[in-house]
mmCIF file of C-alpha atoms in Angstrom:
data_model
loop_
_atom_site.group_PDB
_atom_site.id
_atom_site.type_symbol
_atom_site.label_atom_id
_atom_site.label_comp_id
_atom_site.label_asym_id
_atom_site.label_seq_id
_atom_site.Cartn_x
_atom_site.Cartn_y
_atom_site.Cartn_z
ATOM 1 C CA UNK A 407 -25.254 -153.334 91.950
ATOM 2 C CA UNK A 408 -24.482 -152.221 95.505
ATOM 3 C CA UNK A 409 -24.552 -150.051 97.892
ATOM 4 C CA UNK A 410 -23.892 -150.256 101.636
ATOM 5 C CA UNK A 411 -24.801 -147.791 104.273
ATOM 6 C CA UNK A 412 -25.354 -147.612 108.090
ATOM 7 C CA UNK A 413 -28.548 -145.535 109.980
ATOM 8 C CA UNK A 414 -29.680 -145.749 113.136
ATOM 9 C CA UNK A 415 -27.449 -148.933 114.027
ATOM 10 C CA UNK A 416 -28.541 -151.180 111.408
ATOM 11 C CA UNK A 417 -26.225 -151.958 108.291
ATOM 12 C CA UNK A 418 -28.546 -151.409 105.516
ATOM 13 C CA UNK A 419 -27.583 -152.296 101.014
ATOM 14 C CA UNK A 420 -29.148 -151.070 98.454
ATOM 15 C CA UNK A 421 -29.478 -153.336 95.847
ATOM 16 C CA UNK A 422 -30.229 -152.644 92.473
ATOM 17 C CA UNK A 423 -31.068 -155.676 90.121
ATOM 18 C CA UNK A 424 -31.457 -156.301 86.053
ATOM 19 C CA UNK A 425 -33.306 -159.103 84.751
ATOM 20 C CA UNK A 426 -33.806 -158.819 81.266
ATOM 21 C CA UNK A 427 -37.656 -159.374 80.944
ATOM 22 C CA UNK A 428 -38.161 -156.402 83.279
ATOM 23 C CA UNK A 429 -36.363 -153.199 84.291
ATOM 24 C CA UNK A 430 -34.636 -152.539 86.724
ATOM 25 C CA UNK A 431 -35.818 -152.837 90.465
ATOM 26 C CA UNK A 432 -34.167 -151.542 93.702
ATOM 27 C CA UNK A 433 -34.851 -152.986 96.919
ATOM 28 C CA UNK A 434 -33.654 -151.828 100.301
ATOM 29 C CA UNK A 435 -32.405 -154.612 102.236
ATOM 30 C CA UNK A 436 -30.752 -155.091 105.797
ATOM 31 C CA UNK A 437 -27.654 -156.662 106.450
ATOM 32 C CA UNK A 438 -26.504 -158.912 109.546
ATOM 33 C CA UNK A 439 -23.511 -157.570 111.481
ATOM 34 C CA UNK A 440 -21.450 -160.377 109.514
ATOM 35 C CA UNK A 441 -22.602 -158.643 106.140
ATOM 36 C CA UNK A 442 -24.587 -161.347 105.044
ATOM 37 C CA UNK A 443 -28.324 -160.325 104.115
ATOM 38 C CA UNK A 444 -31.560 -160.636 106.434
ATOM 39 C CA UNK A 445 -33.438 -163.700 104.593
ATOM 40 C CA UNK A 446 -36.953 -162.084 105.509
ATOM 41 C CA UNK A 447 -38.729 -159.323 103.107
ATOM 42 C CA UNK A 448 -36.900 -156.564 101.210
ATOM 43 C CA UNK A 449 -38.385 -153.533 101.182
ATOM 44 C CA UNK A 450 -39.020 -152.668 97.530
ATOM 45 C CA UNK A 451 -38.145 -148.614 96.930
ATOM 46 C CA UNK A 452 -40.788 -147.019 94.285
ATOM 47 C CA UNK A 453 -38.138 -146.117 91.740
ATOM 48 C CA UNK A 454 -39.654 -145.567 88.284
ATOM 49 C CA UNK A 455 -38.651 -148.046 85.182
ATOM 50 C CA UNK A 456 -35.293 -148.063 83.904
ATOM 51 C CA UNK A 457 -33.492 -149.272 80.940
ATOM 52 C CA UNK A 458 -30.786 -151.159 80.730
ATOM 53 C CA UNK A 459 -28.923 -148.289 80.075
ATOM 54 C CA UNK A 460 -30.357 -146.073 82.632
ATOM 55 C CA UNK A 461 -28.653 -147.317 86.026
ATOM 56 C CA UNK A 462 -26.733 -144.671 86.566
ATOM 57 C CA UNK A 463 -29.497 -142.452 86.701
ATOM 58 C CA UNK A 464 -31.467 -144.832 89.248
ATOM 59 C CA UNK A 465 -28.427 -144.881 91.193
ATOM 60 C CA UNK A 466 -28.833 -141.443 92.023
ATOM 61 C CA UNK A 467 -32.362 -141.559 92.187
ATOM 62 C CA UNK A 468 -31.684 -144.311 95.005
ATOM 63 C CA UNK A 469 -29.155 -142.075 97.108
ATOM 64 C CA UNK A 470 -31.400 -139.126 97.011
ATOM 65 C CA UNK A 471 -34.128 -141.278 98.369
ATOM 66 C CA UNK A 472 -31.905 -143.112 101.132
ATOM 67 C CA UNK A 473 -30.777 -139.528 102.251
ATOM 68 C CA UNK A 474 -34.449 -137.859 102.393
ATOM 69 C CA UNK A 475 -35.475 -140.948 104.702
ATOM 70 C CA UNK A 476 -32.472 -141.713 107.187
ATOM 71 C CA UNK A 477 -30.940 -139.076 109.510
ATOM 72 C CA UNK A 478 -27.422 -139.956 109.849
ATOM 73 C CA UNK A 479 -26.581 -141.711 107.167
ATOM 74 C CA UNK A 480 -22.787 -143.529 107.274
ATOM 75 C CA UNK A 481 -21.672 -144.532 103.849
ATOM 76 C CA UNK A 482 -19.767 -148.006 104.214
ATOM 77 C CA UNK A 483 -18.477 -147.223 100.765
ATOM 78 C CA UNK A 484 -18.656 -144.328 98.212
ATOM 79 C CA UNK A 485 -21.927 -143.738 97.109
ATOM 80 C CA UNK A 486 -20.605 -143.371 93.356
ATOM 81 C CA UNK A 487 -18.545 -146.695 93.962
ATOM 82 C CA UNK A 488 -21.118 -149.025 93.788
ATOM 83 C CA UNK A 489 -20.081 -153.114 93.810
ATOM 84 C CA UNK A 490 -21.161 -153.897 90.122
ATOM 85 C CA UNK A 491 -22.421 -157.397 89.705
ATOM 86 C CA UNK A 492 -24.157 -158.047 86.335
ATOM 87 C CA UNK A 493 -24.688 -154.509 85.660
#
């Protein structure tokens, strides 16, 4: 899953990811100005386990973290319209 967002000039995703031998993980990761994805680290975020099930629920967790930490946040999407890929 998805979710792009702009602070302080940088394009920013949040990507939440599923791989069925752990939970779920979300990392914060920058994005180029052509939308493709910086190739250096990710910034894990220190989101609790998840089930399978419980996505939604980390989703939120993930927004209310993005908004304590960046000032001006500018939503490139929805926040409840997330891209779902393999979720």
């Amino acid at each position: 899953c998805y979710c792009y967002f702009e602070a302080d000039g940088q394009k920013y995703c949040i990507y939440l990811r599923w791989r069925w031998d752990d939970p779920w993980t979300a990392q914060l990761v920058p994005v180029m100005q052509d939308g493709e994805f910086y190739s250096g680290p990710w910034e894990y975020l220190d989101v609790p386990d998840y089930i399978h099930d419980g996505y939604e629920n980390l989703q939120k967790l993930c927004l209310r973290m993005i908004s304590e930490r960046f000032n001006n946040i500018c939503w490139l999407q929805k926040p409840v319209a997330w891209y779902k890929v393999n979720c």
